[in-house]
Amino acid sequence: MALRHPVLQIFAVVLLVLSSAFLNRGSGTSVEVQAGVCVSHDRPNPLAETFPNNATGVLNATLAIIPIPLDMARRLIPPQYGILEKAYRALLPDFPAGMYPVMLHAAHDHDIQFRAYGITLDDFSRVGFEFPFLDLLGDGHSSFRWAPVQLISATSSVALEGSRAYGTIVSPAEYEPVCDAYRALPNGATYFKATSLSSPEFIELEMLRLRRPTLNPYPLDLFKNITNQPTFANATKCDNMIRLFNTSMSTGDFAPVSVQGRVSANTFPFHGSGSRWTDVYGIQVATPFIENNYLDCQDMKGYEGTGGPGDSFIQTTNDIM
Ligand SMILES: *[C@@H]1O[C@H](CO)[C@@H](O)[C@H](O)[C@H]1NC(C)=O
Ligand SMILES: *[C@@H]1O[C@H](CO)[C@@H](O)[C@H](O)[C@H]1NC(C)=O
Ligand SMILES: *[C@@H]1O[C@H](CO)[C@@H](O)[C@H](O)[C@H]1NC(C)=O
Ligand SMILES: *[C@@H]1O[C@H](CO)[C@@H](O)[C@H](O)[C@H]1NC(C)=O
Ligand SMILES: *[C@@H]1O[C@H](CO)[C@@H](O)[C@H](O)[C@H]1NC(C)=O
């Protein structure tokens, strides 16, 4: 079969990887891993049926903001990409002057399918610090998100290679918990940790549900906006992931939860033991997605997240803010 779509190429690799990964797995290191298959608490992908000809899946995530000085952001972000300060201030009018919002994106990728081809992908986790609101095309308007470094489950060669194909610096990592977005601690907090298997990199989160969501300085709209910005690493290609916030997976009982907690990290751009924060704010939410891989970044000019059916920033009954 001729594989015209890069996504299909990736999924073809998947099949090979899946079979070898299956053989390589021993009796499992965790009760969550049974017969080589991760048993996750995540709900199933609700989009596979509606979008059989697209790659779809679920991202169950903790999304949090780490404010850094703008001049530090300017040093970290490649100089050719402007920072669209007006764009984030439109969403965050009270954000401290002279600061820039880095987004911590810690997620479990679940039930990924390419239904029409009968292709499914093993779950995996991924985490990294991302730089939103970047003027990749120099039009002074279209926001793009730079995700230069990721820790990805070592068990998913497809995800590791799929991300590297964007020019991302990827570390194979092990995760706690193995098959979920986070686990509950006895103190009521949630826990998530990624540890690189090839370097001293790690990211660790312990988050508590905010008793009063109004204490969260970051509105849901900020996270909807950032997570729907096209992503790039070395800017050769862009990833268009359409995250839907208005399905049953992210509303009602599963509405986004505001959280506050502590984060420790040793990975780009936060290296060294000083990278510990005790008052990080964000949300936990699971969203289904449609992913269009390896697009020409130029073609995303003017993109505002309106990805056709399933417009991700449609007004919802927003019960968290
Ligand atoms: C997201 O993950 C948490 C932790 O495993 C789980 O409790 C929750 O039900 C998941 N949300 C969805 C919508 O699957
Ligand atoms: C589904 O994939 C097709 C082909 O790549 C693409 O043209 C279309 O925009 C995708 N659908 C959505 C909703 O992104
Ligand atoms: C970006 O990364 C891809 C994948 O590693 C590589 O093929 C491409 O040459 C890189 N482009 C630049 C400009 O570094
Ligand atoms: C994101 O925010 C910018 C700036 O406020 C706005 O122009 C854009 O339409 C928003 N996009 C989405 C998907 O909400
Ligand atoms: C989500 O929004 C899109 C329109 O942007 C709509 O077609 C779809 O029905 C909505 N889904 C739900 C569950 O409300």
Coordinates of C-alpha atoms and ligand atoms in Angstrom, one line a residue:
M1 CA 0.0 0.0 0.0
A2 CA 1.3 3.4 -0.9
L3 CA 1.4 5.6 2.1
R4 CA 0.7 9.1 0.9
H5 CA 0.0 10.7 4.3
P6 CA 2.9 11.2 6.8
V7 CA 0.4 10.3 9.5
L8 CA -0.2 7.0 7.8
Q9 CA 3.5 6.4 7.6
I10 CA 3.7 7.0 11.3
F11 CA 0.8 4.6 11.9
A12 CA 2.5 2.0 9.8
V13 CA 5.5 2.3 12.0
V14 CA 3.2 1.9 14.9
L15 CA 2.1 -1.5 13.8
L16 CA 5.6 -2.8 13.7
V17 CA 6.4 -1.2 17.0
L18 CA 3.3 -2.5 18.7
S19 CA 4.1 -6.1 17.8
S20 CA 7.7 -5.9 19.0
A21 CA 6.8 -3.9 22.1
F22 CA 4.3 -6.5 23.0
L23 CA 6.9 -9.3 22.8
N24 CA 9.4 -7.2 24.8
R25 CA 7.1 -6.6 27.8
G26 CA 7.6 -8.9 30.7
S27 CA 5.1 -9.6 33.3
G28 CA 4.5 -5.9 33.8
T29 CA 5.9 -3.6 36.5
S30 CA 2.5 -2.4 37.7
V31 CA -1.0 -3.7 38.3
E32 CA -2.1 -1.1 35.7
V33 CA -0.2 -3.1 33.1
Q34 CA -2.0 -6.3 32.4
A35 CA -1.0 -8.7 29.6
G36 CA 1.2 -5.9 28.2
V37 CA -1.7 -3.5 27.9
C38 CA -2.2 -0.4 29.9
V39 CA -5.4 -0.3 31.8
S40 CA -6.3 3.4 32.1
H41 CA -9.0 5.3 33.9
D42 CA -9.4 7.5 30.8
R43 CA -12.7 7.5 29.0
P44 CA -12.8 6.2 25.4
N45 CA -12.1 8.4 22.4
P46 CA -15.5 9.9 21.4
L47 CA -14.4 11.2 18.0
A48 CA -13.2 8.1 16.3
E49 CA -16.6 7.3 14.9
T50 CA -17.3 10.9 13.8
F51 CA -13.9 11.4 12.2
P52 CA -12.9 7.9 10.9
N53 CA -10.6 9.4 8.3
N54 CA -8.6 11.4 10.8
A55 CA -6.2 10.6 13.6
T56 CA -8.2 11.2 16.8
G57 CA -7.6 10.5 20.5
V58 CA -7.9 11.7 24.1
L59 CA -5.5 13.9 26.1
N60 CA -6.1 13.8 29.8
A61 CA -4.0 16.6 31.1
T62 CA -2.7 18.9 33.7
L63 CA -2.1 22.3 32.2
A64 CA -0.4 24.9 34.3
I65 CA 1.3 28.3 33.9
I66 CA 4.8 29.2 35.0
P67 CA 5.3 32.9 34.6
I68 CA 8.8 33.9 33.6
P69 CA 10.4 37.3 32.9
L70 CA 9.8 38.5 29.4
D71 CA 13.5 39.1 28.9
M72 CA 14.2 35.5 29.9
A73 CA 11.6 34.3 27.4
R74 CA 13.2 36.5 24.8
R75 CA 16.6 34.8 25.5
L76 CA 15.1 31.3 25.4
I77 CA 12.9 31.7 22.3
P78 CA 14.7 31.8 19.0
P79 CA 15.1 35.5 18.0
Q80 CA 13.2 35.2 14.7
Y81 CA 10.0 34.5 16.5
G82 CA 8.2 37.5 17.9
I83 CA 6.3 37.3 21.2
L84 CA 2.6 38.3 20.8
E85 CA 2.3 40.0 24.2
K86 CA -1.0 41.7 23.2
A87 CA -2.5 38.3 22.4
Y88 CA -1.9 36.9 25.9
R89 CA -2.8 40.1 27.6
A90 CA -6.1 40.1 25.8
L91 CA -6.8 36.8 27.6
L92 CA -5.0 37.6 30.8
P93 CA -5.5 41.3 31.5
D94 CA -4.1 41.0 35.1
F95 CA -1.0 39.1 34.2
P96 CA 2.0 40.8 35.9
A97 CA 3.8 43.4 33.8
G98 CA 7.1 42.2 32.2
M99 CA 6.2 38.6 32.4
Y100 CA 5.5 35.8 29.9
P101 CA 3.3 32.6 30.5
V102 CA 5.2 29.3 29.9
M103 CA 2.7 26.4 29.8
L104 CA 3.5 23.1 31.5
H105 CA 1.7 20.4 29.5
A106 CA 1.6 17.1 31.3
A107 CA -0.7 14.6 29.6
H108 CA -1.7 11.0 29.0
D109 CA -2.5 10.3 25.4
H110 CA -5.2 7.7 25.2
D111 CA -7.2 5.6 22.7
I112 CA -5.6 7.1 19.6
Q113 CA -7.2 5.8 16.5
F114 CA -7.3 6.1 12.7
R115 CA -10.6 4.3 12.5
A116 CA -11.1 4.0 8.8
Y117 CA -7.8 2.1 8.6
G118 CA -8.5 0.0 11.7
I119 CA -5.3 1.5 13.3
T120 CA -4.9 2.0 17.0
L121 CA -1.9 3.3 18.9
D122 CA -0.7 2.3 22.4
D123 CA -1.4 4.9 25.1
F124 CA 1.6 7.0 26.1
S125 CA 2.4 10.0 28.3
R126 CA 4.2 13.2 27.4
V127 CA 5.3 16.3 29.3
G128 CA 7.2 19.4 28.5
F129 CA 7.3 23.2 28.9
E130 CA 5.7 25.0 25.9
F131 CA 6.0 28.6 24.7
P132 CA 2.7 29.9 23.4
F133 CA 1.8 33.1 21.5
L134 CA 4.7 33.2 19.2
D135 CA 4.7 35.0 15.9
L136 CA 6.2 32.2 13.8
L137 CA 5.2 33.7 10.5
G138 CA 5.9 37.3 11.3
D139 CA 2.3 38.5 10.5
G140 CA 2.0 40.1 14.0
H141 CA -1.2 38.1 14.6
S142 CA -1.2 34.3 14.3
S143 CA -0.3 32.6 17.5
F144 CA 1.9 29.5 17.4
R145 CA 3.3 27.4 20.2
W146 CA 6.9 26.3 20.5
A147 CA 7.4 22.8 22.1
P148 CA 11.1 22.2 21.7
V149 CA 11.6 19.5 24.3
Q150 CA 9.5 16.6 25.5
L151 CA 9.7 13.6 27.7
I152 CA 7.7 10.8 26.2
S153 CA 6.9 7.2 27.4
A154 CA 9.8 5.0 26.4
T155 CA 7.3 2.3 25.5
S156 CA 6.0 4.2 22.6
S157 CA 8.5 4.3 19.8
V158 CA 5.9 5.7 17.5
A159 CA 5.3 8.7 19.7
L160 CA 9.0 9.2 20.3
E161 CA 9.8 9.1 16.6
G162 CA 6.6 11.0 15.6
S163 CA 7.7 13.9 17.9
R164 CA 11.3 13.8 16.7
A165 CA 10.1 14.2 13.2
Y166 CA 9.2 17.7 14.1
G167 CA 12.7 18.4 15.3
T168 CA 11.7 18.1 19.0
I169 CA 14.4 17.0 21.4
V170 CA 12.8 14.0 22.9
S171 CA 13.8 11.9 25.9
P172 CA 12.4 8.4 26.4
A173 CA 10.9 8.5 29.9
E174 CA 9.2 6.4 32.5
Y175 CA 6.0 7.7 34.1
E176 CA 4.3 7.5 37.4
P177 CA 1.5 6.5 37.2
V178 CA 2.1 4.4 34.1
C179 CA -1.2 4.4 32.4
D180 CA -3.0 7.5 33.7
A181 CA -2.8 11.3 33.7
Y182 CA -2.1 11.3 37.4
R183 CA -2.9 9.3 40.6
A184 CA -4.5 10.3 43.8
L185 CA -2.3 10.7 46.9
P186 CA -3.6 10.0 50.4
N187 CA -3.6 13.8 51.1
G188 CA -6.1 14.3 48.3
A189 CA -3.6 15.8 45.8
T190 CA -2.8 14.3 42.4
Y191 CA 0.7 13.1 41.5
F192 CA 2.5 12.8 38.2
K193 CA 6.2 12.3 37.5
A194 CA 8.2 11.7 34.3
T195 CA 11.8 10.6 34.6
S196 CA 14.0 10.4 31.6
L197 CA 15.8 7.1 31.0
S198 CA 18.6 8.7 29.0
S199 CA 19.4 12.0 31.0
P200 CA 18.9 13.6 34.4
E201 CA 15.7 15.2 33.1
F202 CA 12.5 15.0 35.1
I203 CA 9.2 16.8 35.8
E204 CA 7.2 16.2 38.9
L205 CA 3.8 17.6 39.8
E206 CA 1.7 17.5 42.9
M207 CA -1.6 19.4 42.5
L208 CA -4.5 20.0 44.8
R209 CA -8.0 20.9 43.7
L210 CA -8.7 24.6 44.5
R211 CA -11.6 24.9 46.9
R212 CA -12.7 28.1 45.2
P213 CA -12.0 28.1 41.4
T214 CA -12.2 31.9 41.4
L215 CA -8.7 31.7 43.1
N216 CA -7.3 30.4 39.8
P217 CA -5.7 33.4 38.1
Y218 CA -5.9 31.6 34.7
P219 CA -9.3 31.3 32.9
L220 CA -10.3 28.2 31.0
D221 CA -10.2 30.3 27.8
L222 CA -6.5 30.7 28.2
F223 CA -5.9 27.0 28.1
K224 CA -8.4 26.5 25.3
N225 CA -6.6 29.1 23.3
I226 CA -3.0 27.8 24.0
T227 CA -3.8 24.2 23.4
N228 CA -5.4 25.0 20.0
Q229 CA -2.4 27.0 18.8
P230 CA -0.5 25.1 16.1
T231 CA 2.6 23.6 17.6
F232 CA 6.2 23.5 16.2
A233 CA 9.7 22.5 17.3
N234 CA 12.2 23.5 14.7
A235 CA 9.5 25.0 12.5
T236 CA 10.0 22.7 9.5
K237 CA 6.5 21.5 10.0
C238 CA 3.5 22.3 12.2
D239 CA 1.1 20.2 14.2
N240 CA -2.6 21.1 14.2
M241 CA -4.2 19.5 17.1
I242 CA -7.8 20.4 17.5
R243 CA -8.8 20.1 21.2
L244 CA -12.5 20.0 21.9
F245 CA -13.7 21.4 25.2
N246 CA -17.4 21.0 24.7
T247 CA -17.9 17.2 24.6
S248 CA -19.2 15.1 27.5
M249 CA -15.6 14.3 28.3
S250 CA -14.9 17.8 29.4
T251 CA -18.3 18.9 30.8
G252 CA -20.7 17.9 33.6
D253 CA -19.0 15.4 35.9
F254 CA -15.8 15.8 33.9
A255 CA -15.7 19.6 33.8
P256 CA -12.2 21.1 34.1
V257 CA -10.9 21.3 37.7
S258 CA -8.8 24.2 38.9
V259 CA -5.7 23.1 40.7
Q260 CA -2.8 24.6 42.6
G261 CA 0.3 22.9 43.6
R262 CA 4.0 22.3 43.4
V263 CA 6.2 21.5 40.4
S264 CA 9.8 20.5 40.3
A265 CA 11.7 20.1 37.1
N266 CA 15.0 19.6 35.5
T267 CA 14.5 20.0 31.8
F268 CA 14.6 22.8 29.2
P269 CA 14.3 25.7 30.0
F270 CA 14.5 25.0 33.8
H271 CA 17.7 23.2 34.6
G272 CA 19.2 22.8 38.0
S273 CA 18.0 22.1 41.4
G274 CA 16.5 25.6 41.8
S275 CA 13.6 24.8 39.5
R276 CA 10.9 24.3 42.1
W277 CA 7.7 26.2 42.4
T278 CA 5.2 25.8 45.2
D279 CA 2.3 27.9 44.0
V280 CA 1.6 26.8 40.4
Y281 CA -1.9 27.3 39.1
G282 CA -3.7 25.5 36.3
I283 CA -6.4 23.1 35.4
Q284 CA -6.9 19.4 34.9
V285 CA -9.1 18.5 32.0
A286 CA -9.5 15.6 29.5
T287 CA -10.2 16.6 25.9
P288 CA -10.7 14.6 22.8
F289 CA -8.7 15.7 19.8
I290 CA -8.3 15.5 16.0
E291 CA -4.7 15.7 14.9
N292 CA -3.4 16.9 11.5
N293 CA 0.3 16.2 11.5
Y294 CA 3.2 17.6 9.6
L295 CA 1.5 20.6 8.0
D296 CA 3.1 23.4 6.3
C297 CA 3.3 26.2 9.0
Q298 CA 2.6 28.9 6.3
D299 CA -0.8 27.2 5.7
M300 CA -1.7 27.9 9.3
K301 CA -1.5 31.7 8.9
G302 CA -4.5 33.4 10.5
Y303 CA -5.6 30.1 12.1
E304 CA -7.7 30.9 15.2
G305 CA -8.6 27.4 16.4
T306 CA -11.8 27.1 14.4
G307 CA -11.1 23.7 13.1
G308 CA -14.5 23.0 11.5
P309 CA -16.9 20.8 13.3
G310 CA -16.1 20.8 17.0
D311 CA -15.0 24.4 17.3
S312 CA -13.0 24.3 20.5
F313 CA -13.8 27.7 21.8
I314 CA -17.5 27.6 21.5
Q315 CA -19.1 29.0 24.6
T316 CA -19.8 26.2 27.1
T317 CA -21.5 26.2 30.5
N318 CA -18.3 27.2 32.2
D319 CA -18.7 26.0 35.7
I320 CA -15.1 26.3 36.9
M321 CA -14.3 30.0 36.8
Ligands
LIG1 C1 -8.5 11.7 33.6 O1 -7.6 11.0 34.5 C2 -8.0 10.9 35.8 C3 -6.9 10.2 36.6 O2 -6.7 8.9 36.1 C4 -9.3 10.2 35.9 O3 -9.8 10.1 37.2 C5 -10.4 10.9 35.0 O4 -11.6 10.2 35.0 C6 -9.9 11.0 33.6 N1 -10.9 11.8 32.9 C7 -11.5 11.4 31.8 C8 -12.5 12.3 31.2 O5 -11.2 10.3 31.3
LIG2 C1 -9.2 15.3 8.6 O1 -8.2 15.0 7.7 C2 -8.3 15.6 6.4 C3 -7.2 15.0 5.5 O2 -5.9 15.2 6.1 C4 -8.2 17.1 6.6 O3 -8.3 17.8 5.3 C5 -9.3 17.6 7.5 O4 -9.2 19.0 7.7 C6 -9.3 16.8 8.8 N1 -10.4 17.2 9.6 C7 -10.3 18.0 10.7 C8 -11.6 18.2 11.4 O5 -9.3 18.5 11.0
LIG3 C1 14.0 19.8 11.7 O1 13.9 18.4 12.2 C2 13.7 17.5 11.2 C3 13.6 16.1 11.9 O2 14.7 15.9 12.7 C4 14.9 17.5 10.2 O3 14.6 16.6 9.2 C5 15.0 18.9 9.6 O4 16.1 18.9 8.8 C6 15.2 19.9 10.7 N1 15.1 21.2 10.1 C7 15.9 22.2 10.6 C8 15.7 23.5 9.9 O5 16.7 22.1 11.5
LIG4 C1 -6.7 33.2 21.1 O1 -6.5 34.5 21.6 C2 -6.2 35.5 20.6 C3 -5.8 36.7 21.3 O2 -6.8 37.1 22.2 C4 -7.3 35.6 19.7 O3 -7.0 36.5 18.6 C5 -7.6 34.2 19.1 O4 -8.8 34.3 18.3 C6 -7.9 33.2 20.2 N1 -8.0 31.9 19.6 C7 -8.8 31.0 20.1 C8 -8.7 29.6 19.5 O5 -9.5 31.2 21.1
LIG5 C1 -19.2 21.4 20.1 O1 -19.2 22.5 19.2 C2 -19.5 22.2 17.8 C3 -19.6 23.5 17.1 O2 -18.5 24.3 17.1 C4 -20.8 21.5 17.7 O3 -21.0 21.1 16.3 C5 -20.9 20.3 18.6 O4 -22.2 19.8 18.5 C6 -20.6 20.7 20.0 N1 -20.6 19.5 20.8 C7 -21.4 19.5 22.0 C8 -21.3 18.1 22.7 O5 -22.0 20.4 22.4

